[in-house]
Short mmCIF file of N, CA, C and O in Angstrom, two decimals:
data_model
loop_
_atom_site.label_atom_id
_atom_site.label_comp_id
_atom_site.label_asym_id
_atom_site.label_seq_id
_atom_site.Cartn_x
_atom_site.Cartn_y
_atom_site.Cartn_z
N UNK A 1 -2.90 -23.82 -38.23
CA UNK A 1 -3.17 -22.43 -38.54
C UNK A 1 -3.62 -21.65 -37.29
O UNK A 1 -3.52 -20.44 -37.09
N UNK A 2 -4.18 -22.72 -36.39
CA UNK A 2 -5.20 -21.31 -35.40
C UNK A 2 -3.92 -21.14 -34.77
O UNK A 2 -3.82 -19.96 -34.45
N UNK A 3 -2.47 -22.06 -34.31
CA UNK A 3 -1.86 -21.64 -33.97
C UNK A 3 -0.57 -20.60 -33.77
O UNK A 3 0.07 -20.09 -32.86
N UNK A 4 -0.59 -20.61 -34.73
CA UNK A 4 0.04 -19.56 -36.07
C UNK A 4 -0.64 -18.10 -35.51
O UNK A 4 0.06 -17.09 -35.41
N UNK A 5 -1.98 -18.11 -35.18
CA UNK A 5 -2.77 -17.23 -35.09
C UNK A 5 -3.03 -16.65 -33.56
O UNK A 5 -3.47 -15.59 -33.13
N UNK A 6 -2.63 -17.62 -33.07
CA UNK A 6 -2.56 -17.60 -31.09
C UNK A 6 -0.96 -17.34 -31.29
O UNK A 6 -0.93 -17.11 -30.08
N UNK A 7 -0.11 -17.23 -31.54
CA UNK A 7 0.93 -17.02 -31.55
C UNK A 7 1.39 -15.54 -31.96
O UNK A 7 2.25 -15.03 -31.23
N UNK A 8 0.95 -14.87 -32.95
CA UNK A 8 1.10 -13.81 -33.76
C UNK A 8 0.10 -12.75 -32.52
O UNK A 8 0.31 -11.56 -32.27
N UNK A 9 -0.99 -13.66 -31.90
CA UNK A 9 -1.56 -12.16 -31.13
C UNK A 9 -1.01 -12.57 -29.80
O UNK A 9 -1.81 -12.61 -28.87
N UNK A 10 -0.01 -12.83 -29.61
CA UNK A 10 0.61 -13.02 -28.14
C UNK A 10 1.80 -12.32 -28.47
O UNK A 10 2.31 -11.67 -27.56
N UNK A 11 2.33 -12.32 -29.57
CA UNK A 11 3.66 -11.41 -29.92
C UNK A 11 2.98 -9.89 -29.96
O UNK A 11 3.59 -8.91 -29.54
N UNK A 12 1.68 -9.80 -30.50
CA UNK A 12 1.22 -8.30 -30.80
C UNK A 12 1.30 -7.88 -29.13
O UNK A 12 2.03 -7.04 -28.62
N UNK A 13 0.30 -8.77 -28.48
CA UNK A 13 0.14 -8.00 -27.25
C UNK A 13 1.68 -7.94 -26.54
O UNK A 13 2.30 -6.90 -26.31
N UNK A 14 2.08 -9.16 -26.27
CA UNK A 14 3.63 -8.86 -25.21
C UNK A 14 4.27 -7.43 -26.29
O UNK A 14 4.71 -6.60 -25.50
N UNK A 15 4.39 -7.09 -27.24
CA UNK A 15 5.55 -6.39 -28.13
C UNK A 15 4.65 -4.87 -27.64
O UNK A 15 5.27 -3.86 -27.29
N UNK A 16 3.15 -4.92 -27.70
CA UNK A 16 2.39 -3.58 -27.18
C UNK A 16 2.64 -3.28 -25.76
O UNK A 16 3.07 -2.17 -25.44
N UNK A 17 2.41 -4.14 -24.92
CA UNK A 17 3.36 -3.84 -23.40
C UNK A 17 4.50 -3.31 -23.19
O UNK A 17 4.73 -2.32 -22.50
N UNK A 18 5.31 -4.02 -23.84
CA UNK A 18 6.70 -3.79 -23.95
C UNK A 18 7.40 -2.76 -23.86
O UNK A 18 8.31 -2.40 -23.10
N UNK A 19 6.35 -1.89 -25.56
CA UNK A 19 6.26 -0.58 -26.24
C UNK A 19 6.31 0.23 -25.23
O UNK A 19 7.26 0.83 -24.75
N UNK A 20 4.67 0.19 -24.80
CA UNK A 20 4.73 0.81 -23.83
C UNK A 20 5.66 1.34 -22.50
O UNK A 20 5.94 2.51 -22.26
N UNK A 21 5.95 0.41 -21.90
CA UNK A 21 6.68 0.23 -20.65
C UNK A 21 8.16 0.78 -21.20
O UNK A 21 9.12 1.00 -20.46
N UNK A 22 8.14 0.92 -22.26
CA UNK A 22 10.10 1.61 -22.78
C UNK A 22 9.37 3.44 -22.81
O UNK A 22 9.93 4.52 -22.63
N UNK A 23 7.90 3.10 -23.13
CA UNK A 23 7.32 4.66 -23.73
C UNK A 23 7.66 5.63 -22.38
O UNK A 23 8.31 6.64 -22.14
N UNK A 24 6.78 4.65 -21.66
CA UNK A 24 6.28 5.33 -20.27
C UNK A 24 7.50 5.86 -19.68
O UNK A 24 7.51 7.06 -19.44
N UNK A 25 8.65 5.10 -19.36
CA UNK A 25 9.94 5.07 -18.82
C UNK A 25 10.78 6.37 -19.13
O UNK A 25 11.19 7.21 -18.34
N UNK A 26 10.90 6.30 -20.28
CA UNK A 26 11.57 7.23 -21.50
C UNK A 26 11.00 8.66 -20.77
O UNK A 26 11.62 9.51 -20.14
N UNK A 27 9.58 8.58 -21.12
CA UNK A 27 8.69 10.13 -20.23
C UNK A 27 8.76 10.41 -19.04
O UNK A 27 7.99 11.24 -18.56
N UNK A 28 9.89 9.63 -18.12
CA UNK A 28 10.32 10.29 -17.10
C UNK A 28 9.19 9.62 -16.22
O UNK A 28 9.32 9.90 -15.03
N UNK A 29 7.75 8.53 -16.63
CA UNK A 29 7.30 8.19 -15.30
C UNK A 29 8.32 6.87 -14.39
O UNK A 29 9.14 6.01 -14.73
N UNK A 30 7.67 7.37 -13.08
CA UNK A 30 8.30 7.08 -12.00
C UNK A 30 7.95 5.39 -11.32
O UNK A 30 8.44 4.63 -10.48
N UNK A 31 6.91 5.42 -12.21
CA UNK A 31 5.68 3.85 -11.84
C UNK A 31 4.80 3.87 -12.85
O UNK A 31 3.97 4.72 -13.18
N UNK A 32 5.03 3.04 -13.20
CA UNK A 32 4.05 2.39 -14.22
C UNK A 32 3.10 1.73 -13.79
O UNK A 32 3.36 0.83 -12.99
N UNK A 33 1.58 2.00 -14.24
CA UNK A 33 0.64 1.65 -13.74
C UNK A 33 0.16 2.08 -12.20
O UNK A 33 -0.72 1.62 -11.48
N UNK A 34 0.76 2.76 -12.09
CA UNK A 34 0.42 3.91 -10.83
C UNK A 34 -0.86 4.36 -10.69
O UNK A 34 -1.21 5.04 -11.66
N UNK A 35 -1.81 4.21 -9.71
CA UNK A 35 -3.38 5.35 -10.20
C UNK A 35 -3.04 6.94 -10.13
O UNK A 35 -3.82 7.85 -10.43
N UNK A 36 -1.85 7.05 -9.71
CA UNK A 36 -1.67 8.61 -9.61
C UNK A 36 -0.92 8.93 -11.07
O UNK A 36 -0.51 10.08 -11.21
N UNK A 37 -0.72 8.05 -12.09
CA UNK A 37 -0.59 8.37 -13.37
C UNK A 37 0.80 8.19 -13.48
O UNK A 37 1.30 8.19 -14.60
N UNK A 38 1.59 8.02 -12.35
CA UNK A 38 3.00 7.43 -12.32
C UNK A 38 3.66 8.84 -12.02
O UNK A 38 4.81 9.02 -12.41
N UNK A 39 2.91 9.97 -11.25
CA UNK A 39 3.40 10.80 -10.93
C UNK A 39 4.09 10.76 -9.42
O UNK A 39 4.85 11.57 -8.90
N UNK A 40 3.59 9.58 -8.95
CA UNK A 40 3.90 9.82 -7.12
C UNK A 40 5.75 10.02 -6.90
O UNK A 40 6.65 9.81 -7.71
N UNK A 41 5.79 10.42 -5.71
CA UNK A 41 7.16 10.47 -5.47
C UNK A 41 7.73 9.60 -5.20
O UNK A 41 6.98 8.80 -4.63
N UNK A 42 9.15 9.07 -5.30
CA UNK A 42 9.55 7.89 -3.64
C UNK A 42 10.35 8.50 -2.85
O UNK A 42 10.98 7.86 -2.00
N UNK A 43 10.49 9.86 -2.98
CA UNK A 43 10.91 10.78 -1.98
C UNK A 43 10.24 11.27 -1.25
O UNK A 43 10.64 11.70 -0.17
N UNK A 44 8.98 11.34 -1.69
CA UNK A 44 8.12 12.20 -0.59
C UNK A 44 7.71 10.96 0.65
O UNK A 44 7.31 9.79 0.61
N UNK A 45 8.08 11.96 1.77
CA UNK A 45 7.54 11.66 3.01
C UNK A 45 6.91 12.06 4.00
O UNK A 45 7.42 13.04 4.55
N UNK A 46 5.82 11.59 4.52
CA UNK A 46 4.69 12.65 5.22
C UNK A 46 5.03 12.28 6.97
O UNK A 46 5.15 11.09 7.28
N UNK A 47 5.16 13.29 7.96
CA UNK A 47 5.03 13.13 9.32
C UNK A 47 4.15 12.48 9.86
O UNK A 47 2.94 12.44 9.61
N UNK A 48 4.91 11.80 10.81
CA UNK A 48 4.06 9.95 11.23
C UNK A 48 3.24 11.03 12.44
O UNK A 48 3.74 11.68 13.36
N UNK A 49 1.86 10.91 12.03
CA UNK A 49 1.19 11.32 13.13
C UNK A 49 1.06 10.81 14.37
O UNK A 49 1.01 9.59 14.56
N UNK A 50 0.99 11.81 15.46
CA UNK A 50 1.51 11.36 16.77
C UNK A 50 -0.20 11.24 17.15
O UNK A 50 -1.19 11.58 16.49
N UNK A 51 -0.08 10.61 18.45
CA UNK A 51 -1.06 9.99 19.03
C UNK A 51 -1.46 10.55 20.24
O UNK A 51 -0.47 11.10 20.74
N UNK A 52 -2.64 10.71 21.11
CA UNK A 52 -2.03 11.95 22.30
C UNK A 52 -2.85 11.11 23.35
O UNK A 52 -3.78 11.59 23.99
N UNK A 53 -2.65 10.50 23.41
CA UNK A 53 -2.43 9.43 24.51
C UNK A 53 -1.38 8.38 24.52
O UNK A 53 -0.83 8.24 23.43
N UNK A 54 -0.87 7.39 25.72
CA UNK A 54 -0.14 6.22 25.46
C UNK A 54 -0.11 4.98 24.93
O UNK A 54 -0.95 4.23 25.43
N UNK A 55 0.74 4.39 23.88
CA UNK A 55 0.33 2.96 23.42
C UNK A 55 -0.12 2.43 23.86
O UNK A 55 0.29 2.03 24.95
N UNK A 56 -1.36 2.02 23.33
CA UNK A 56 -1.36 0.72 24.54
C UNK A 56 -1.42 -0.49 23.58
O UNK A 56 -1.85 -1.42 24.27
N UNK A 57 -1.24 -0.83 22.60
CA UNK A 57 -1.20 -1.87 21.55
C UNK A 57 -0.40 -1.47 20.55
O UNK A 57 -0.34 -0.26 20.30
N UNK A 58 0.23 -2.25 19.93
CA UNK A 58 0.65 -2.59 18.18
C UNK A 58 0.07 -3.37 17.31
O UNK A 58 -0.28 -4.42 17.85
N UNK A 59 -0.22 -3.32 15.97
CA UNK A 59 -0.86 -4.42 15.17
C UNK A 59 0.37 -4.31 14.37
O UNK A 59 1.02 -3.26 14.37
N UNK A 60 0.73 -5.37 13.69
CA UNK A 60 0.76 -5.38 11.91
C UNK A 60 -0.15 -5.99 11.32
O UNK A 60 -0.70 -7.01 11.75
N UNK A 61 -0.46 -5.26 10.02
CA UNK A 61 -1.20 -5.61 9.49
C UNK A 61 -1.02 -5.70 7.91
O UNK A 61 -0.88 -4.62 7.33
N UNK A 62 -1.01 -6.96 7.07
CA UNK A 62 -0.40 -7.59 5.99
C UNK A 62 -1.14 -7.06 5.02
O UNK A 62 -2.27 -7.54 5.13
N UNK A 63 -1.09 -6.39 4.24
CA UNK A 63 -1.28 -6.02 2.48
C UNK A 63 -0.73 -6.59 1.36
O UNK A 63 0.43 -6.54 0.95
N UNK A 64 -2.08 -7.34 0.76
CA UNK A 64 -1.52 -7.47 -0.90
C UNK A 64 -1.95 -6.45 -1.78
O UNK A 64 -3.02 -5.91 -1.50
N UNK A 65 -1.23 -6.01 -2.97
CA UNK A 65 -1.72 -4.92 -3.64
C UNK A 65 -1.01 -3.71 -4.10
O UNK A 65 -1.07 -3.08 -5.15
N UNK A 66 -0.15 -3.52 -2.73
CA UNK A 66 0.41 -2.31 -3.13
C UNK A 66 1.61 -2.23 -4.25
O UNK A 66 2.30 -3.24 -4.42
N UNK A 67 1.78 -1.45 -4.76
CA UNK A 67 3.09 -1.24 -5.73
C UNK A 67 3.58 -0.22 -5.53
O UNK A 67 4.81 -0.30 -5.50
N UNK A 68 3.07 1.07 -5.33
CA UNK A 68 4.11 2.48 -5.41
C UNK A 68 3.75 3.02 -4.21
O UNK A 68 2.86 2.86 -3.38
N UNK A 69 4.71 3.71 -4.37
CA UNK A 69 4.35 5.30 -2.69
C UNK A 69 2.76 5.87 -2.85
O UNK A 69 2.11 6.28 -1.89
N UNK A 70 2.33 5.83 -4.09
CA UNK A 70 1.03 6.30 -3.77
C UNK A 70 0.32 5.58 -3.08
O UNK A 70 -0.63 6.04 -2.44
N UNK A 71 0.63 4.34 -3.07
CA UNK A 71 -0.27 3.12 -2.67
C UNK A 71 -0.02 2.77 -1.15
O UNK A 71 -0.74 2.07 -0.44
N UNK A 72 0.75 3.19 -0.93
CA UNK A 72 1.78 3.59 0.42
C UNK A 72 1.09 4.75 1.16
O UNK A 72 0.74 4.54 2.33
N UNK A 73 0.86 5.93 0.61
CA UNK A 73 0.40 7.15 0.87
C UNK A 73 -1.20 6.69 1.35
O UNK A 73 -1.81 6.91 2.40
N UNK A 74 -1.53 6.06 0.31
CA UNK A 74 -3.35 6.22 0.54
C UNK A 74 -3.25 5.25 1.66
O UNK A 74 -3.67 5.63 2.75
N UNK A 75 -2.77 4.06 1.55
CA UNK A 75 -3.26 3.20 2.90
C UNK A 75 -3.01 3.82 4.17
O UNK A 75 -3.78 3.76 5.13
N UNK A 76 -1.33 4.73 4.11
CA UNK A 76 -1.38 5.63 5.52
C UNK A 76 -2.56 6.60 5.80
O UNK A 76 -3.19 6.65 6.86
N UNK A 77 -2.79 7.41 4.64
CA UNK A 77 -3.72 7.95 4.75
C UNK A 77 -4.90 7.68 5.71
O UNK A 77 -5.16 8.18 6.81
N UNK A 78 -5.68 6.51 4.79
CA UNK A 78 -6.88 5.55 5.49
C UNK A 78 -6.53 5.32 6.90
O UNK A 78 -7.30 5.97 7.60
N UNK A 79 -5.75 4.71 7.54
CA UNK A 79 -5.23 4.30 8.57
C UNK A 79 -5.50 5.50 9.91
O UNK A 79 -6.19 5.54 10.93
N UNK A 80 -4.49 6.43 9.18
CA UNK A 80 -4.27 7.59 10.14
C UNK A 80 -5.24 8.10 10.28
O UNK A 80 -5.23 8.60 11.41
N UNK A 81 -6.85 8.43 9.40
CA UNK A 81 -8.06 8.90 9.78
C UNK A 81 -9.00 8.72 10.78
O UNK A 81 -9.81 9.59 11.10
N UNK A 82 -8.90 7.16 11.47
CA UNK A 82 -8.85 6.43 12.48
C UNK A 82 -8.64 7.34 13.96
O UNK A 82 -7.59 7.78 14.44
N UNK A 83 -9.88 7.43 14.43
CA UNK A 83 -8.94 8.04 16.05
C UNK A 83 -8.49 6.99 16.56
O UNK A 83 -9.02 5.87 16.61
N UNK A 84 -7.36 7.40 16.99
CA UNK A 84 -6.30 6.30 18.18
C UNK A 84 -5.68 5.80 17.35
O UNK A 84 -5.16 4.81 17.88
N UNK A 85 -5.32 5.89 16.04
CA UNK A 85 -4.10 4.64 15.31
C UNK A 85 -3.07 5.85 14.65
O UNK A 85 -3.17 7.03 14.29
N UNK A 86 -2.22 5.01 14.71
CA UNK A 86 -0.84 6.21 14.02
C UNK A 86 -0.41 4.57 13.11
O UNK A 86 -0.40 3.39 13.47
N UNK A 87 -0.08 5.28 11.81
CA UNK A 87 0.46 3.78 10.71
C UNK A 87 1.57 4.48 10.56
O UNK A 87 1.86 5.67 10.67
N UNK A 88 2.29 3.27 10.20
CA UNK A 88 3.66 3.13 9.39
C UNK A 88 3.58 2.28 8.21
O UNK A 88 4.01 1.14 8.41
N UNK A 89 3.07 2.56 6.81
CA UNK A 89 3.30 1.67 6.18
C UNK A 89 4.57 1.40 5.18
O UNK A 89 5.25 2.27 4.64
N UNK A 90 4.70 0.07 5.07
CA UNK A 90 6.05 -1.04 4.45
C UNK A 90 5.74 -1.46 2.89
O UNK A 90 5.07 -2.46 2.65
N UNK A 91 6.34 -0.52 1.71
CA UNK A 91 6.12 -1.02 0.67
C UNK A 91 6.75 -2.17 0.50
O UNK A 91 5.84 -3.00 0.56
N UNK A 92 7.77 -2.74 0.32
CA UNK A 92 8.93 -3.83 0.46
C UNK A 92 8.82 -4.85 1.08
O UNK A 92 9.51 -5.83 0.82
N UNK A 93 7.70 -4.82 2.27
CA UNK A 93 7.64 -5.69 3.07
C UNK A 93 6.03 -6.21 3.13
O UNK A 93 5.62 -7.23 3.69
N UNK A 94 5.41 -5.44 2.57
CA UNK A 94 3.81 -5.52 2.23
C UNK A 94 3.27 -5.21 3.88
O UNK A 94 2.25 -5.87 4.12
N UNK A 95 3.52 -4.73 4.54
CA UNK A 95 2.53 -4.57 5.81
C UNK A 95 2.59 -2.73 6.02
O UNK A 95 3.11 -1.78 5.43
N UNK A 96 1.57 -2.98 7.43
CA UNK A 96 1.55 -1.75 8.10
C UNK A 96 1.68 -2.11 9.08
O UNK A 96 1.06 -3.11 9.43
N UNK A 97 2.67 -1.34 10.07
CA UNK A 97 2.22 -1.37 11.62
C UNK A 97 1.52 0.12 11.96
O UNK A 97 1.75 1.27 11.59
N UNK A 98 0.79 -0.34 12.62
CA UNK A 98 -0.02 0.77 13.62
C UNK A 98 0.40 0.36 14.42
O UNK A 98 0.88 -0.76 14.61
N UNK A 99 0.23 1.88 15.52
CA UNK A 99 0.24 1.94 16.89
C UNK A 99 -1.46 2.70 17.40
O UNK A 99 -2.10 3.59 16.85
N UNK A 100 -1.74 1.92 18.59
CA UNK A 100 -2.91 2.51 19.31
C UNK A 100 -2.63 3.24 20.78
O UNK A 100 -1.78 2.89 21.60
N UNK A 101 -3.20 3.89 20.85
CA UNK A 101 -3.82 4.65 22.32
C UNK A 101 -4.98 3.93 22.95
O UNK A 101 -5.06 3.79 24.17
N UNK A 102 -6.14 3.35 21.86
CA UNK A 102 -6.63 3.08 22.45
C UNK A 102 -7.57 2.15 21.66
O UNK A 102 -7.37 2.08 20.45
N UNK A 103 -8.64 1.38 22.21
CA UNK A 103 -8.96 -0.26 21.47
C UNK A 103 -9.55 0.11 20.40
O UNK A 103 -10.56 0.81 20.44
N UNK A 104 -8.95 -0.36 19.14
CA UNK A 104 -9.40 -0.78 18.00
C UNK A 104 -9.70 -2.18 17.42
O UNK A 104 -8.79 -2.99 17.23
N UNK A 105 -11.28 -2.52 17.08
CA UNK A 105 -10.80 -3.74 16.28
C UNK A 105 -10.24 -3.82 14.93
O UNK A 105 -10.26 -3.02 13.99
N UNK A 106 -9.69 -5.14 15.11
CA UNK A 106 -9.14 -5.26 13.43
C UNK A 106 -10.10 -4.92 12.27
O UNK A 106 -9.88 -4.36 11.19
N UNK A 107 -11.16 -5.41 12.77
CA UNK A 107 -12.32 -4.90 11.38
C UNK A 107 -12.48 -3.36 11.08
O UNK A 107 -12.94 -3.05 9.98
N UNK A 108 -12.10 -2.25 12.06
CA UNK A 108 -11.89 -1.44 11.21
C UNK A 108 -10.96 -0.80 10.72
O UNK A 108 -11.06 0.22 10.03
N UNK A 109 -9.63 -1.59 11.18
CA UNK A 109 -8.71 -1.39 10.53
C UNK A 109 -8.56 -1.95 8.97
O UNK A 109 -8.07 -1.32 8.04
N UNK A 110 -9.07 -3.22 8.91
CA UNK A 110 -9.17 -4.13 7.70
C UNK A 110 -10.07 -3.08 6.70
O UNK A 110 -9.54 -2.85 5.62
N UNK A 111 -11.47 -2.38 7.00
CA UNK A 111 -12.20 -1.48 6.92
C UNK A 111 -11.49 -0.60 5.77
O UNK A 111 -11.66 -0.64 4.55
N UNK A 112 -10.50 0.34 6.70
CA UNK A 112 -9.92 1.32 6.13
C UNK A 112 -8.50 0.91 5.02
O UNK A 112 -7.88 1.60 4.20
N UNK A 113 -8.40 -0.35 5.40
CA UNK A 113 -7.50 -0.47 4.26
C UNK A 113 -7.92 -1.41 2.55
O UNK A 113 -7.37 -1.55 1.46
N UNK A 114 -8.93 -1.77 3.05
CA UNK A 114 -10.01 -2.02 1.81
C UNK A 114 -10.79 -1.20 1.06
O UNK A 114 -11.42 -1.46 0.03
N UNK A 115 -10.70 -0.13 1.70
CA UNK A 115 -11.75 1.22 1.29
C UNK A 115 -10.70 1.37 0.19
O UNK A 115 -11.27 1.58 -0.88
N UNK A 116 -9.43 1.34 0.07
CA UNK A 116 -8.54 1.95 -0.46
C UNK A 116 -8.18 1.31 -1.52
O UNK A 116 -7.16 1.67 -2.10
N UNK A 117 -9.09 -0.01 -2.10
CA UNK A 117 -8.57 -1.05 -2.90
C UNK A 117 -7.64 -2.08 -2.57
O UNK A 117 -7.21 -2.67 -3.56
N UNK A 118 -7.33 -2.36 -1.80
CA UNK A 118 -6.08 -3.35 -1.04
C UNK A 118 -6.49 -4.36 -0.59
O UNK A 118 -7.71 -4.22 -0.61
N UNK A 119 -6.27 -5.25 -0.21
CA UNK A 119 -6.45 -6.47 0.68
C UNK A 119 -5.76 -6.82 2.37
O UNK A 119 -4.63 -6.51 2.75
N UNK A 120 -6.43 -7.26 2.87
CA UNK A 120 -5.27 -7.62 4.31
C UNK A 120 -5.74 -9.32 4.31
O UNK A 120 -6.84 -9.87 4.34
N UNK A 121 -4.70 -9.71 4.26
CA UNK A 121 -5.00 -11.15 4.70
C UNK A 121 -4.61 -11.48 6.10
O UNK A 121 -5.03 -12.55 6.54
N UNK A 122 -3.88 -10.72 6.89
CA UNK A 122 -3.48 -10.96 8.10
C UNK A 122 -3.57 -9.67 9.22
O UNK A 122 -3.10 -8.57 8.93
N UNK A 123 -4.18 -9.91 10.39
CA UNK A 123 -3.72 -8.90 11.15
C UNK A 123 -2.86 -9.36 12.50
O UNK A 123 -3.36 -10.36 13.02
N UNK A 124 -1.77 -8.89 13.13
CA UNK A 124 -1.44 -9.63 14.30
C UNK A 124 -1.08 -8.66 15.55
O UNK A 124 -0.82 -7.50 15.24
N UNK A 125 -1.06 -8.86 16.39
CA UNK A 125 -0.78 -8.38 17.71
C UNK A 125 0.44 -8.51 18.02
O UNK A 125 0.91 -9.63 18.19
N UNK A 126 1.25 -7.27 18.16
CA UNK A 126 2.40 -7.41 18.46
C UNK A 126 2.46 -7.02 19.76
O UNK A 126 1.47 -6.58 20.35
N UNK A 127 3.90 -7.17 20.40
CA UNK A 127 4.15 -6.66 21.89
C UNK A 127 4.49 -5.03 22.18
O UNK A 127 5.13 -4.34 21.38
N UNK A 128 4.00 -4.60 23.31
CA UNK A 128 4.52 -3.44 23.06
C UNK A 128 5.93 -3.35 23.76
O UNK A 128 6.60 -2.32 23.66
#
């Protein structure tokens, strides 16, 4: 019987997801489970802020977490607030590269992309 009963509320919940996710779709959102309500774009694109001095470093830096352009948006966001870093972030590929002008440590890069809800498990030094 209890199984009967673990069974029947695993069909309720998967069949309430489900619902949902045909609901959400149907209403024209763009991402499901989005914090921006599944309004974000994947067209919109914001100008890679320039830097006004010369590279003198690259990082990438690895993100778990993200799912949509908003999530994309806020980590550039965070990033770019940073004096001396210009980001590029990679939904598809889970990273960011920054570029520097001038010395940053990873901790506050890691910093700004945790502020944002995200994770970095990796940061690396690339060549310039």
């Amino acid at each position: 019987m209890a199984d009967v009963i673990a069974v029947l509320i695993l069909v309720v919940l998967i069949g309430g997801a489900a619902a949902y996710l045909i609901s959400a779709k149907k209403n024209g959102v763009k991402c499901v489970g989005c914090p921006a309500g599944g309004s974000c774009s994947r067209k919109q694109k914001k100008r890679k802020k320039k830097l006004k001095g010369k590279i003198i470093a690259k990082k990438k830096i690895f993100i778990s977490g993200m799912h949509c352009q908003h999530c994309v948006q806020s980590v550039t966001d965070s990033l770019n607030q940073i004096d001396g870093v210009s980001a590029k972030v990679d939904l598809a590929k889970g990273w960011a590269e920054v570029s520097l002008d001038r010395e940053v440590e990873d901790d506050v890069l890691i910093a700004a992309v945790e502020k944002e809800g995200f994770s970095v498990y990796s940061v690396q030094n690339q060549i310039c």
